[in-house]
Coordinates of N, CA and C in Angstrom, one line a residue:
X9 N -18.0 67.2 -14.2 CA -19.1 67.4 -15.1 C -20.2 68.2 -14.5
X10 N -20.8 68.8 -15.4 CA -21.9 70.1 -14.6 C -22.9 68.9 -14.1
X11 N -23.5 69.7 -13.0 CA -25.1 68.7 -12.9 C -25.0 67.5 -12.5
X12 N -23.1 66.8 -12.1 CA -23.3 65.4 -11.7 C -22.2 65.6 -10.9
X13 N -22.4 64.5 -9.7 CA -21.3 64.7 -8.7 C -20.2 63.5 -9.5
X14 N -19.7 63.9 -10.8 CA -18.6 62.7 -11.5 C -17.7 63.0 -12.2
X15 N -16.7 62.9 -12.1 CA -15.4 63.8 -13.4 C -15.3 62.3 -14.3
X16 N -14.8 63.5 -15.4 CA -14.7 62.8 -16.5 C -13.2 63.6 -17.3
X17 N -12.5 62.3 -17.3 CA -10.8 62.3 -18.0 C -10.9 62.7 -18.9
X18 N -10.7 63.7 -19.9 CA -10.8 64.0 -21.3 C -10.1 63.9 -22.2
X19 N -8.6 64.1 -21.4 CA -7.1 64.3 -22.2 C -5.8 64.1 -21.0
X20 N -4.8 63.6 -21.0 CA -4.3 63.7 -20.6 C -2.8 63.3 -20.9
X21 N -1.7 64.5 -20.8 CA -0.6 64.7 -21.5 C 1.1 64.3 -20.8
X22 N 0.4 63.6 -19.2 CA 1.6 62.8 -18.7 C 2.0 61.6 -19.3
X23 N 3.1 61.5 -19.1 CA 3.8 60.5 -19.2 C 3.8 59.4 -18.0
X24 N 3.4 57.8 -18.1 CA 3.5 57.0 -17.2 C 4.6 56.9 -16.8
X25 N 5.3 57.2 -15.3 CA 6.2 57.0 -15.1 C 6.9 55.8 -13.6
X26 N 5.8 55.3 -13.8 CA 5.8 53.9 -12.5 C 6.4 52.8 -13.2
X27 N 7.0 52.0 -12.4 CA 7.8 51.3 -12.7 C 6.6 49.5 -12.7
X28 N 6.8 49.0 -13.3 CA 5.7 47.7 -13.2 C 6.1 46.5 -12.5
X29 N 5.4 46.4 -11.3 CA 5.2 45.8 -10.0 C 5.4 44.5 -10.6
X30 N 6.3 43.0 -10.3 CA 6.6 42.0 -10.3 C 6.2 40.8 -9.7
X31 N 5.8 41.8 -8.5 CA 5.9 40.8 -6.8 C 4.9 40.9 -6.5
X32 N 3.7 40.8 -6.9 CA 2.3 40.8 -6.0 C 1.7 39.6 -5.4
X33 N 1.3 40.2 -4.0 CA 1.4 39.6 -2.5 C 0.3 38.6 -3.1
X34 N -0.5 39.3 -3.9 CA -2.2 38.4 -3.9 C -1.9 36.9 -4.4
X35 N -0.6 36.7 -5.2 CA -0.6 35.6 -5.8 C 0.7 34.9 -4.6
X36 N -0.2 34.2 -3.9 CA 0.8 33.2 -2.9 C 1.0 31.9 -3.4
X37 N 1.7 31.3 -3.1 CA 2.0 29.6 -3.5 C 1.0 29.2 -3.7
X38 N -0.2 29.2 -2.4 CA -1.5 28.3 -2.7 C -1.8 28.9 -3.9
X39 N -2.3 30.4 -3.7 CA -3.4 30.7 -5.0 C -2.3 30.3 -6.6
X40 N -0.7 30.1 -6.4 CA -0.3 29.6 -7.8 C 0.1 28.4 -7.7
X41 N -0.1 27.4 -6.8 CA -0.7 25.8 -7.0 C -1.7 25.3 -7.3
X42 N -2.9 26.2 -7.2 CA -4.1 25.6 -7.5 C -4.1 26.1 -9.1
X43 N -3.2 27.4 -9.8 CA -2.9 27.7 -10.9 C -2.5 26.7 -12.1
X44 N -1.5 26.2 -11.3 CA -0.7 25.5 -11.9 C -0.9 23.6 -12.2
X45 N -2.0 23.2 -11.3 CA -2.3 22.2 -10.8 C -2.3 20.9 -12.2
X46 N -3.2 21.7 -13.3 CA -3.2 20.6 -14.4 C -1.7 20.4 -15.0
X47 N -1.0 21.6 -15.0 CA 0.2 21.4 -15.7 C 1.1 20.8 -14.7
X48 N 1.0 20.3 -13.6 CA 2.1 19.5 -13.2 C 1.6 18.5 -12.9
X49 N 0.1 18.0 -12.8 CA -0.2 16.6 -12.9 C -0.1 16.2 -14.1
X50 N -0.1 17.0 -15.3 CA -0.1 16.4 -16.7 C 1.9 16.4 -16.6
X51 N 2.9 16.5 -15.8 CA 4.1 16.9 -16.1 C 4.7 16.8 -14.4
X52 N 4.2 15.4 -14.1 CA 5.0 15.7 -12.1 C 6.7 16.0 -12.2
X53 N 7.3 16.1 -13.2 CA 8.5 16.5 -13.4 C 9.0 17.7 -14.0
X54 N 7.9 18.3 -13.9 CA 8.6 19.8 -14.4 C 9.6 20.6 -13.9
X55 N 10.2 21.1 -14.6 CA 11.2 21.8 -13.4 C 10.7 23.4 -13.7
X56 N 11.5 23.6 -12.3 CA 10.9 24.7 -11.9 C 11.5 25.9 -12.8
X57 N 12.3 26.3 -13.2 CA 12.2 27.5 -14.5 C 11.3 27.5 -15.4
X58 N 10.3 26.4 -15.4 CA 9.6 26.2 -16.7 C 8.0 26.9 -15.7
X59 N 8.4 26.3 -14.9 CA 7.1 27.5 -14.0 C 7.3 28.5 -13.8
X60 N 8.5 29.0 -13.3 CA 8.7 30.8 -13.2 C 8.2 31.5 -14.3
X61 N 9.4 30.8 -15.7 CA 9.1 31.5 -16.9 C 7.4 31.2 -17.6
X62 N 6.6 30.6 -16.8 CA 4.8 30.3 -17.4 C 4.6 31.7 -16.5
X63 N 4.6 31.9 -15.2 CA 4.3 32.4 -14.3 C 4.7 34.3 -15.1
X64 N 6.0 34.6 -15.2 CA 6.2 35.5 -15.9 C 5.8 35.8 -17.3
X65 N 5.4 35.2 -18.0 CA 5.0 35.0 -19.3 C 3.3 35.5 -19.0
X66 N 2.6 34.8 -18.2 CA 1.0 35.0 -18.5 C 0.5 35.7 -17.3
X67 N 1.2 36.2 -15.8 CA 0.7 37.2 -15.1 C 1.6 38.1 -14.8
X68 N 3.0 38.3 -15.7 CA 4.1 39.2 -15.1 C 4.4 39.3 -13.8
X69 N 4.6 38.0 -12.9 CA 5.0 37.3 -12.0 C 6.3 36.9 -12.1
X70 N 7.5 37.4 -11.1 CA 8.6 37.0 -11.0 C 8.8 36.2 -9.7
X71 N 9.0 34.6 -9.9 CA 8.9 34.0 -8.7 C 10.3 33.5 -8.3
X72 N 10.8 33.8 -7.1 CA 12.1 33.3 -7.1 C 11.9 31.0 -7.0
X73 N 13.1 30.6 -7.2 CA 13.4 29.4 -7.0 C 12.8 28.5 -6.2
X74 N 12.7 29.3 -4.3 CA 12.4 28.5 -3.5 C 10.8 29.1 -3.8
X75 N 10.7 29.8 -4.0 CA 8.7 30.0 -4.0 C 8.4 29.0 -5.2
X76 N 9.0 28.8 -6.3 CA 8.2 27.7 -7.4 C 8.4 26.3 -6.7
X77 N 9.5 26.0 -6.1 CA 9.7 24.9 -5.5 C 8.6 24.8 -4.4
X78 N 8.1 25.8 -3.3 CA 7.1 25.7 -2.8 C 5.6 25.2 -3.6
X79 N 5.4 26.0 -4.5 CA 4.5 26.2 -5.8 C 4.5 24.4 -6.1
X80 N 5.3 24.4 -6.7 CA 5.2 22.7 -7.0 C 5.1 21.7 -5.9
X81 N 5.7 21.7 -5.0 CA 5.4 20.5 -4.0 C 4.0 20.7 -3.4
X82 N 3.4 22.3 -3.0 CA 1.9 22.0 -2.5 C 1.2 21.5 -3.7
X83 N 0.9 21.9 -5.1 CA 0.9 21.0 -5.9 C 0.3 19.4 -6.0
X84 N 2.0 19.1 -6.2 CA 2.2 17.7 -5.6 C 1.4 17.1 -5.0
X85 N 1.6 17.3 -3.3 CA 0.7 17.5 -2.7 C -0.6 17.0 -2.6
X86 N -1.3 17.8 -3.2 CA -2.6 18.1 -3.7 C -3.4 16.8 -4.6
X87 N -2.3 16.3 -5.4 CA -2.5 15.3 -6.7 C -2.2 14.0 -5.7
X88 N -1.5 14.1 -5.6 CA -0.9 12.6 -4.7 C -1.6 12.3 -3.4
X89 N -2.6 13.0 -2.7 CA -3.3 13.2 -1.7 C -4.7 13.2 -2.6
X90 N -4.9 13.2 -3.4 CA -6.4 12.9 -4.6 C -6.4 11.4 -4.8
X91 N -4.9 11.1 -5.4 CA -4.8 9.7 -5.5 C -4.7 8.8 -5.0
X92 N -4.3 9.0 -3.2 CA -3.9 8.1 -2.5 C -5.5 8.1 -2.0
X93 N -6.6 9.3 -1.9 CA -7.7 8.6 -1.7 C -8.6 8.0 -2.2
X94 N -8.4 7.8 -3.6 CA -9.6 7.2 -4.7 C -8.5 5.8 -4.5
X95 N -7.6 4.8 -4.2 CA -6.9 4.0 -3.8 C -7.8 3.5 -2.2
X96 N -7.6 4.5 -1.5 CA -8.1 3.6 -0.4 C -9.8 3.6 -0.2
X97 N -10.4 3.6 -1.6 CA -11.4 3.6 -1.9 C -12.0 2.8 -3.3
X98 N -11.1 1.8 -3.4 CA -11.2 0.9 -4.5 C -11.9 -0.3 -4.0
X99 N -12.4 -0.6 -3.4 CA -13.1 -1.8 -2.5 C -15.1 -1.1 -3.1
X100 N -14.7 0.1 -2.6 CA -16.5 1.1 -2.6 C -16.2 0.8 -4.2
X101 N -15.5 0.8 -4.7 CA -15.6 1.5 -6.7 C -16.0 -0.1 -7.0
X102 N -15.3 -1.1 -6.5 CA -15.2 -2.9 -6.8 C -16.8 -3.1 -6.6
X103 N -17.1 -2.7 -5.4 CA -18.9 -3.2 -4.9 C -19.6 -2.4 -5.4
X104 N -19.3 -1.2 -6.0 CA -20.3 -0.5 -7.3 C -20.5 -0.9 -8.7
X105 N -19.4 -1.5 -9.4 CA -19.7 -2.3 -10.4 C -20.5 -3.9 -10.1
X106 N -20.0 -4.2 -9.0 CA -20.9 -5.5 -9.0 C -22.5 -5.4 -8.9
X107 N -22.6 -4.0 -8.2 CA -24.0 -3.3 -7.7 C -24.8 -3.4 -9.2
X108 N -24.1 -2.1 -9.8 CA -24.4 -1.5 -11.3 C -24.5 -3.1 -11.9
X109 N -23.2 -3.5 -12.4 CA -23.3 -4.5 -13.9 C -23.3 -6.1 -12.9
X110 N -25.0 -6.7 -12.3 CA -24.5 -8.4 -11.5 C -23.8 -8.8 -12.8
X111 N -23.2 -9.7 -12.2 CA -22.3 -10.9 -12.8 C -21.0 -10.8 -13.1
X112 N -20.9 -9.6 -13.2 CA -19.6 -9.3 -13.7 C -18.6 -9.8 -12.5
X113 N -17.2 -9.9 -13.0 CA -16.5 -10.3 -11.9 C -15.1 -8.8 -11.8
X114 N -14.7 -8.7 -10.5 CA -14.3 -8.0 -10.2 C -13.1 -8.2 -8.8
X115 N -11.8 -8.7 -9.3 CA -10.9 -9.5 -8.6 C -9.3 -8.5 -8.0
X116 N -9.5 -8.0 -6.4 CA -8.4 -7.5 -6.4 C -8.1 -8.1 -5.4
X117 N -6.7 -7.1 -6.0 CA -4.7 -8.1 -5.3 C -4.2 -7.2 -4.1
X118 N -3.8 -7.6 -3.0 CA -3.6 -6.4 -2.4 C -2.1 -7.0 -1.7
X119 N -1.2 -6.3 -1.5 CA 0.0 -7.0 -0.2 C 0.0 -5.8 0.4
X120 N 1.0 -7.0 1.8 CA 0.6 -6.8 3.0 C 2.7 -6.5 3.1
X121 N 3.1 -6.3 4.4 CA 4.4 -6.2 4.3 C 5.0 -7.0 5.1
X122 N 6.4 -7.8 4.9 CA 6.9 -9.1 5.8 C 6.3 -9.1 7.2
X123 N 6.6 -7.6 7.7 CA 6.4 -7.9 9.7 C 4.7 -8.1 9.5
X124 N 3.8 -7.9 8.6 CA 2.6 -8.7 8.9 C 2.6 -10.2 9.4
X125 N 3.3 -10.9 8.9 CA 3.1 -12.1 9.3 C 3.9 -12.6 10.5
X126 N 4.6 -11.8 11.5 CA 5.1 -11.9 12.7 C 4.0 -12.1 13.7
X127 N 4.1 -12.4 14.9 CA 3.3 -12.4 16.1 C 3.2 -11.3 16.3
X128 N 5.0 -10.6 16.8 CA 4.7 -8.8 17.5 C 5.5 -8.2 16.4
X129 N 5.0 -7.6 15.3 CA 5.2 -6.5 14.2 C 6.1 -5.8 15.4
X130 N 7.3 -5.3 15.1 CA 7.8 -4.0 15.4 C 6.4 -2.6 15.3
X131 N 7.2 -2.1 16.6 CA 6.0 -0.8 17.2 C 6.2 0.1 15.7
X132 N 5.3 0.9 15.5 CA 5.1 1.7 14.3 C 5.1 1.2 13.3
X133 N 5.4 -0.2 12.9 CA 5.3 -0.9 11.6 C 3.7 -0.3 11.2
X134 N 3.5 0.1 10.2 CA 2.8 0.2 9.2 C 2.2 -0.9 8.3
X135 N 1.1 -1.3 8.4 CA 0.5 -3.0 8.0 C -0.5 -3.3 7.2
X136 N -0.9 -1.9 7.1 CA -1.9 -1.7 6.2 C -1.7 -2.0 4.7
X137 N -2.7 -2.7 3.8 CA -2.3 -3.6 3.2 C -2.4 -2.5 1.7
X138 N -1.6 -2.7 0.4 CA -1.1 -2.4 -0.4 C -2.1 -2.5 -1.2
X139 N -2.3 -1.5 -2.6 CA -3.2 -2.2 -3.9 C -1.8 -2.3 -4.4
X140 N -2.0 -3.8 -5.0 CA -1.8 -4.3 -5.8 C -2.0 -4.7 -7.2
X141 N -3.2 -5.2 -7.1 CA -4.0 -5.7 -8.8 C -5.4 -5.3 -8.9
X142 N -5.8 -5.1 -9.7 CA -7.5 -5.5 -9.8 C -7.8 -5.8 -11.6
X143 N -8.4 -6.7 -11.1 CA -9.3 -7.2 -12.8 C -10.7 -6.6 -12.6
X144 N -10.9 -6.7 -13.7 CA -12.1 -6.3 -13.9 C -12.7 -7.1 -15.3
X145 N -13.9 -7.6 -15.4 CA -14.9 -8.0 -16.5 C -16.0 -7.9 -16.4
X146 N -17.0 -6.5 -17.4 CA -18.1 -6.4 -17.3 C -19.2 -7.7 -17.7
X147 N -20.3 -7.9 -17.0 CA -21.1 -9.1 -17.7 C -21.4 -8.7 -18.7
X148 N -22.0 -7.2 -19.3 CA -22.5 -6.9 -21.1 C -21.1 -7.3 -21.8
X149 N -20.5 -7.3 -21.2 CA -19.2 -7.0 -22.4 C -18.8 -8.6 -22.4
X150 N -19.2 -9.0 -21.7 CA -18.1 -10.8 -21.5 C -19.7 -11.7 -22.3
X151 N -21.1 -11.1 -21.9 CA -21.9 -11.9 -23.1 C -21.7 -11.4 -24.3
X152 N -22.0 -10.1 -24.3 CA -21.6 -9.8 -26.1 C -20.0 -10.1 -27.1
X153 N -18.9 -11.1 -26.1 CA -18.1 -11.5 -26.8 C -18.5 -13.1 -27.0
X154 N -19.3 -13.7 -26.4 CA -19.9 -14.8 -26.4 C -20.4 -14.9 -28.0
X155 N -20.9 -14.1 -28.4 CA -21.6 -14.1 -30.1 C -20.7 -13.5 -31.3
X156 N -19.5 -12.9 -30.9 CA -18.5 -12.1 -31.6 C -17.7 -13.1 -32.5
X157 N -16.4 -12.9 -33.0 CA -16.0 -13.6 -33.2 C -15.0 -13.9 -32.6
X158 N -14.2 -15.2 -32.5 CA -13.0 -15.5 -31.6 C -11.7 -15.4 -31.8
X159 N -11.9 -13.8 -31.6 CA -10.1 -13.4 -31.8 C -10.3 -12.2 -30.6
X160 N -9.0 -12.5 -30.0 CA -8.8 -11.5 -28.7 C -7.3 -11.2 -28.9
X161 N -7.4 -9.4 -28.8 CA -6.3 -8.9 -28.5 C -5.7 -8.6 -27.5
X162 N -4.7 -8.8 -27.1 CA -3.7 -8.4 -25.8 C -2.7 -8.0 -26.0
X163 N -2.8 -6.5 -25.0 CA -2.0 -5.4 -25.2 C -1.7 -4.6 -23.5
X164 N -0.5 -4.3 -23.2 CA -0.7 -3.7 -21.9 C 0.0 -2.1 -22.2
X165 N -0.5 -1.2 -21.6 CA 0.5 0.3 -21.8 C 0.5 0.4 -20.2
X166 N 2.1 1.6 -20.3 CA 2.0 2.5 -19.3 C 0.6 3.3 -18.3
X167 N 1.0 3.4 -17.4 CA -0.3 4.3 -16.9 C 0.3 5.6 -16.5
X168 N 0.1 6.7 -16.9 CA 0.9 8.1 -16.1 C 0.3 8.7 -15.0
X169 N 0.5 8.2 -13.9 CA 0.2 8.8 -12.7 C 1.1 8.9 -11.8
X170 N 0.9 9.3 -11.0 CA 2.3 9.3 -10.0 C 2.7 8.3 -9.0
X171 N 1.6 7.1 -8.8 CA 2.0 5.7 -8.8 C 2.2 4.9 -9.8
X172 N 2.2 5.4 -10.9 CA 2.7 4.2 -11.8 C 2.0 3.3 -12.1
X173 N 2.2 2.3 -12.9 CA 1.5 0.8 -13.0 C 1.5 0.5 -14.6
X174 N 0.4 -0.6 -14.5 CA 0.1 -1.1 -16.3 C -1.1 -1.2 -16.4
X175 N -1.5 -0.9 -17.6 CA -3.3 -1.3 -17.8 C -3.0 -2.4 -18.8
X176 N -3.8 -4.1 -18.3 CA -3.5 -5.1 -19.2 C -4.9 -4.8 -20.0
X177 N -4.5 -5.2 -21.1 CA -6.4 -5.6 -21.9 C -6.8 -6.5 -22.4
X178 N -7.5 -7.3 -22.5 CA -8.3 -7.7 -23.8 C -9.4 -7.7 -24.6
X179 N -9.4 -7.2 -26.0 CA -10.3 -6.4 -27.0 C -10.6 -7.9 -27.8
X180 N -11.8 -7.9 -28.3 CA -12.5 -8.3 -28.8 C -12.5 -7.1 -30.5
X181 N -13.1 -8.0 -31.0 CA -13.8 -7.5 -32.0 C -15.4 -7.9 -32.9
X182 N -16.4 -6.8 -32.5 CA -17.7 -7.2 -32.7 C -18.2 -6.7 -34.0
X183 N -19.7 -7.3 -34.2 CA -20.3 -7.3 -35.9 C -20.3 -5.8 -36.5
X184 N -20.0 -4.6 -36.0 CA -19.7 -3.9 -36.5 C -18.1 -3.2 -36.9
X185 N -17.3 -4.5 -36.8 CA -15.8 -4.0 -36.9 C -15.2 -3.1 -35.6
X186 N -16.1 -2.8 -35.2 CA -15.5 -1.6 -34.1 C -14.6 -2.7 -32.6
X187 N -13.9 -1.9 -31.5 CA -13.2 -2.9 -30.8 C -14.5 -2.9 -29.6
X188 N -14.7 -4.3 -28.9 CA -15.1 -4.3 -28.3 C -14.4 -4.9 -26.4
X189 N -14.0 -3.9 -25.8 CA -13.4 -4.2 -24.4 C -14.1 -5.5 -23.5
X190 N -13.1 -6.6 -23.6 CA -13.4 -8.0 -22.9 C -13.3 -7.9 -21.2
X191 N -11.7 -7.1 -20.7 CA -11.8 -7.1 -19.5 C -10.5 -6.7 -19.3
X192 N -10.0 -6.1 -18.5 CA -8.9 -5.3 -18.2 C -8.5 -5.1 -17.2
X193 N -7.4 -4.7 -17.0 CA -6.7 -4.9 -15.0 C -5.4 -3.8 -15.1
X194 N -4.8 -3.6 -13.8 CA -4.5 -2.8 -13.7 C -3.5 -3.4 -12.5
X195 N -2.1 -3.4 -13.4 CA -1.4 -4.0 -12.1 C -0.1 -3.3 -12.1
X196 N 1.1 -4.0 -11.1 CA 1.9 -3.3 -10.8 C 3.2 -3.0 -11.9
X197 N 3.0 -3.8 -13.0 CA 4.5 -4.3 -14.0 C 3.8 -5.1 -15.0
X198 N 4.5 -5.1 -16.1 CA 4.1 -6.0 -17.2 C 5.3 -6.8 -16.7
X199 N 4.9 -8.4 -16.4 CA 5.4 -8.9 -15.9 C 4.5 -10.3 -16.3
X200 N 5.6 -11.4 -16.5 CA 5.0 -12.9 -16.8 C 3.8 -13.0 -15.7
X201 N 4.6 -13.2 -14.3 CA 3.5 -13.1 -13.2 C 2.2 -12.1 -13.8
X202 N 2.2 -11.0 -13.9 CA 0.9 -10.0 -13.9 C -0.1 -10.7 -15.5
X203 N 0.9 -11.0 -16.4 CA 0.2 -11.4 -17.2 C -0.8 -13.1 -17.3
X204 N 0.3 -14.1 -16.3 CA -0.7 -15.2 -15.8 C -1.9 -14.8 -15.0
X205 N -1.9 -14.3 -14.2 CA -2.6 -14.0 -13.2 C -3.6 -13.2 -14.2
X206 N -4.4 -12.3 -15.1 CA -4.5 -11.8 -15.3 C -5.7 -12.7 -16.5
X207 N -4.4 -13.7 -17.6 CA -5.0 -14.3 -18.2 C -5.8 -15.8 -17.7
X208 N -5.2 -16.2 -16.2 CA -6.2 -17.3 -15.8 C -7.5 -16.6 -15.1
X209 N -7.7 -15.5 -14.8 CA -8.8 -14.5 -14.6 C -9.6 -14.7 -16.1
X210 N -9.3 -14.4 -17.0 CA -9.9 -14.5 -18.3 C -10.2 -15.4 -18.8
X211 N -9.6 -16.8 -18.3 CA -10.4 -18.0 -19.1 C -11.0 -18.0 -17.6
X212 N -11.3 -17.9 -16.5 CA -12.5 -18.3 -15.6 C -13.6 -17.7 -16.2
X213 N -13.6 -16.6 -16.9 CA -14.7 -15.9 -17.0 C -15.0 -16.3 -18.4
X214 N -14.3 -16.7 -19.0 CA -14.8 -17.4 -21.0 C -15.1 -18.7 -20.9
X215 N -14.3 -19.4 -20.1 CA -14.8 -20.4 -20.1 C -13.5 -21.7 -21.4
X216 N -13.4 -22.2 -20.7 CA -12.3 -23.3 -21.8 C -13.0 -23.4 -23.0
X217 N -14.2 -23.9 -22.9 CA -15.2 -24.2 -24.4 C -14.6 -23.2 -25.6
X218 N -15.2 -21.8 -24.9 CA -14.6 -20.5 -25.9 C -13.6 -20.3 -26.1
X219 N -12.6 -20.1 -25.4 CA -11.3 -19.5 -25.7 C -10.3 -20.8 -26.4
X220 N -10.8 -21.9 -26.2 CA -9.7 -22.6 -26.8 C -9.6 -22.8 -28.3
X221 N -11.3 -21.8 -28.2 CA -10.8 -21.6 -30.4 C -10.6 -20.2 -30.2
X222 N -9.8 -19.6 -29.4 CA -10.2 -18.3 -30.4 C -8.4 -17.9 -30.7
X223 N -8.6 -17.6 -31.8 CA -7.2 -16.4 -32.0 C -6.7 -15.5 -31.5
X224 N -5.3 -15.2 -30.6 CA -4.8 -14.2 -29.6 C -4.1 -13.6 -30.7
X225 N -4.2 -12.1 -30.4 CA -2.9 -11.9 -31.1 C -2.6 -10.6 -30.1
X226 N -1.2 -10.4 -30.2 CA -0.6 -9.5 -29.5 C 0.9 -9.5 -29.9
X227 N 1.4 -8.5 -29.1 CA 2.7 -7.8 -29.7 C 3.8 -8.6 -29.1
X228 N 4.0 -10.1 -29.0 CA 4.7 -10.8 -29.0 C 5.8 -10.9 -27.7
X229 N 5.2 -9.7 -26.9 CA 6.1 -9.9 -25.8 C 5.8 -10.5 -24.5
X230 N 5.8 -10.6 -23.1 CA 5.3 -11.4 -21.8 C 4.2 -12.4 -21.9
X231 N 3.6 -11.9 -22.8 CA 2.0 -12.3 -23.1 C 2.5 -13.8 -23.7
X232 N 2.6 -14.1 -24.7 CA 3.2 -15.0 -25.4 C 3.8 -16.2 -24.6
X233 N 4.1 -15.8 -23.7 CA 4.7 -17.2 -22.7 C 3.4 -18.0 -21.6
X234 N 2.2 -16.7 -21.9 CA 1.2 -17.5 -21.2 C 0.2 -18.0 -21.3
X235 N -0.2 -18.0 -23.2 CA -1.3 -18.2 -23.7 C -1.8 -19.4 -23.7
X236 N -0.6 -20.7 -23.4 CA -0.9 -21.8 -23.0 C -1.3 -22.3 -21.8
X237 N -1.8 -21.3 -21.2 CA -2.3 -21.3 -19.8 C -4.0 -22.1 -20.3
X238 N -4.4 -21.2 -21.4 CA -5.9 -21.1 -21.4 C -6.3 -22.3 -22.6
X239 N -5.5 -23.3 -22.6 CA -5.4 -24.2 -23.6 C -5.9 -25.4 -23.0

């Protein structure tokens, strides 16, 4: 261009004849695990064509087999090393609700493994003790069922994480019809055991006076064998 040190393209009558690059170095495992990260914690079983063909689909990335399999396990990795430390940090989260909400009660389960209870554990036994359970009942939420009316629902679902488990519950229902959360736990299995243990947590904290009028209802399975606990 006159008067500036800058060209300027006006027209041009070649033909692109380069071939389009598949393999680029910039995108390594790490920078496509940290890519990929929500879609395999929301999917720890994905298989790996289903990431190549994401991978080729949205950055025209061709990744061979062992590189997605790399891709996925750092990953992995990543999620399961998140999880395993908000776990050995459930004791700080237990003494923050008691901090936050007094009164509330907050009860965990932890095991330990057979050679614990030996004199001399075999060398490298590992001893450190397991989560197991934790309950939980806020004090707002265990007085405001105090005035509610006396029906409690119990219901436990799946948990999707890559340890697994159950979330038990019991819901209330308060003066505006809406559900009101009584207290809830988090254990290893829906299981008679998980659901005693769970529901004699729940009449310590209602108290026999209340709960022995109130109406349970639930979906007729483990639960059902234990409601005469709280009777």
């Amino acid at each position: 261009m006159k008067r500036e040190d800058s060209w300027q393209l006006t027209s041009c009558y070649k033909k692109h004849t380069c071939s389009k690059a598949t393999k680029i170095g910039i995108m390594s495992s790490q920078w496509l695990s940290k890519a990929f990260m929500k879609k395999i914690c929301e999917n720890p079983k994905i298989k790996l064509r289903s990431l190549i063909k994401k991978a080729h689909s949205k950055w025209n990335v061709d990744l061979t087999m062992t590189k997605a399999a790399r891709v996925k396990q750092q990953a992995l990795d990543e999620i399961n090393g998140t999880y395993g430390e908000q776990y050995r940090r459930i004791h700080d989260y237990a003494a923050e609700l008691l901090r936050s909400n007094p009164g509330s009660t907050v009860q965990i389960q932890v095991e330990r493994p057979p050679e614990f209870e030996l004199e001399t554990p075999p060398p490298g036994t590992d001893l450190r003790p397991q989560f197991q359970r934790i309950y939980i009942c806020l004090e707002a939420c265990k007085r405001s069922f105090m005035v509610c009316r006396p029906m409690i629902g119990l219901d436990g679902c799946f948990i999707k994480t890559p340890y697994g488990g159950q979330l038990l519950t019991a819901i209330g229902w308060d003066p505006n019809d809406q559900i009101l959360p009584i207290a809830y736990a988090v254990v290893e299995a829906e299981t008679k055991d998980s659901w005693r243990w769970f529901l004699l947590n729940l009449c310590d904290d209602l108290g026999v006076d209340k709960i022995r009028w109130c109406t349970f209802m639930s979906d007729q399975q483990k639960v059902t064998l234990n409601l005469n606990l709280c009777n």
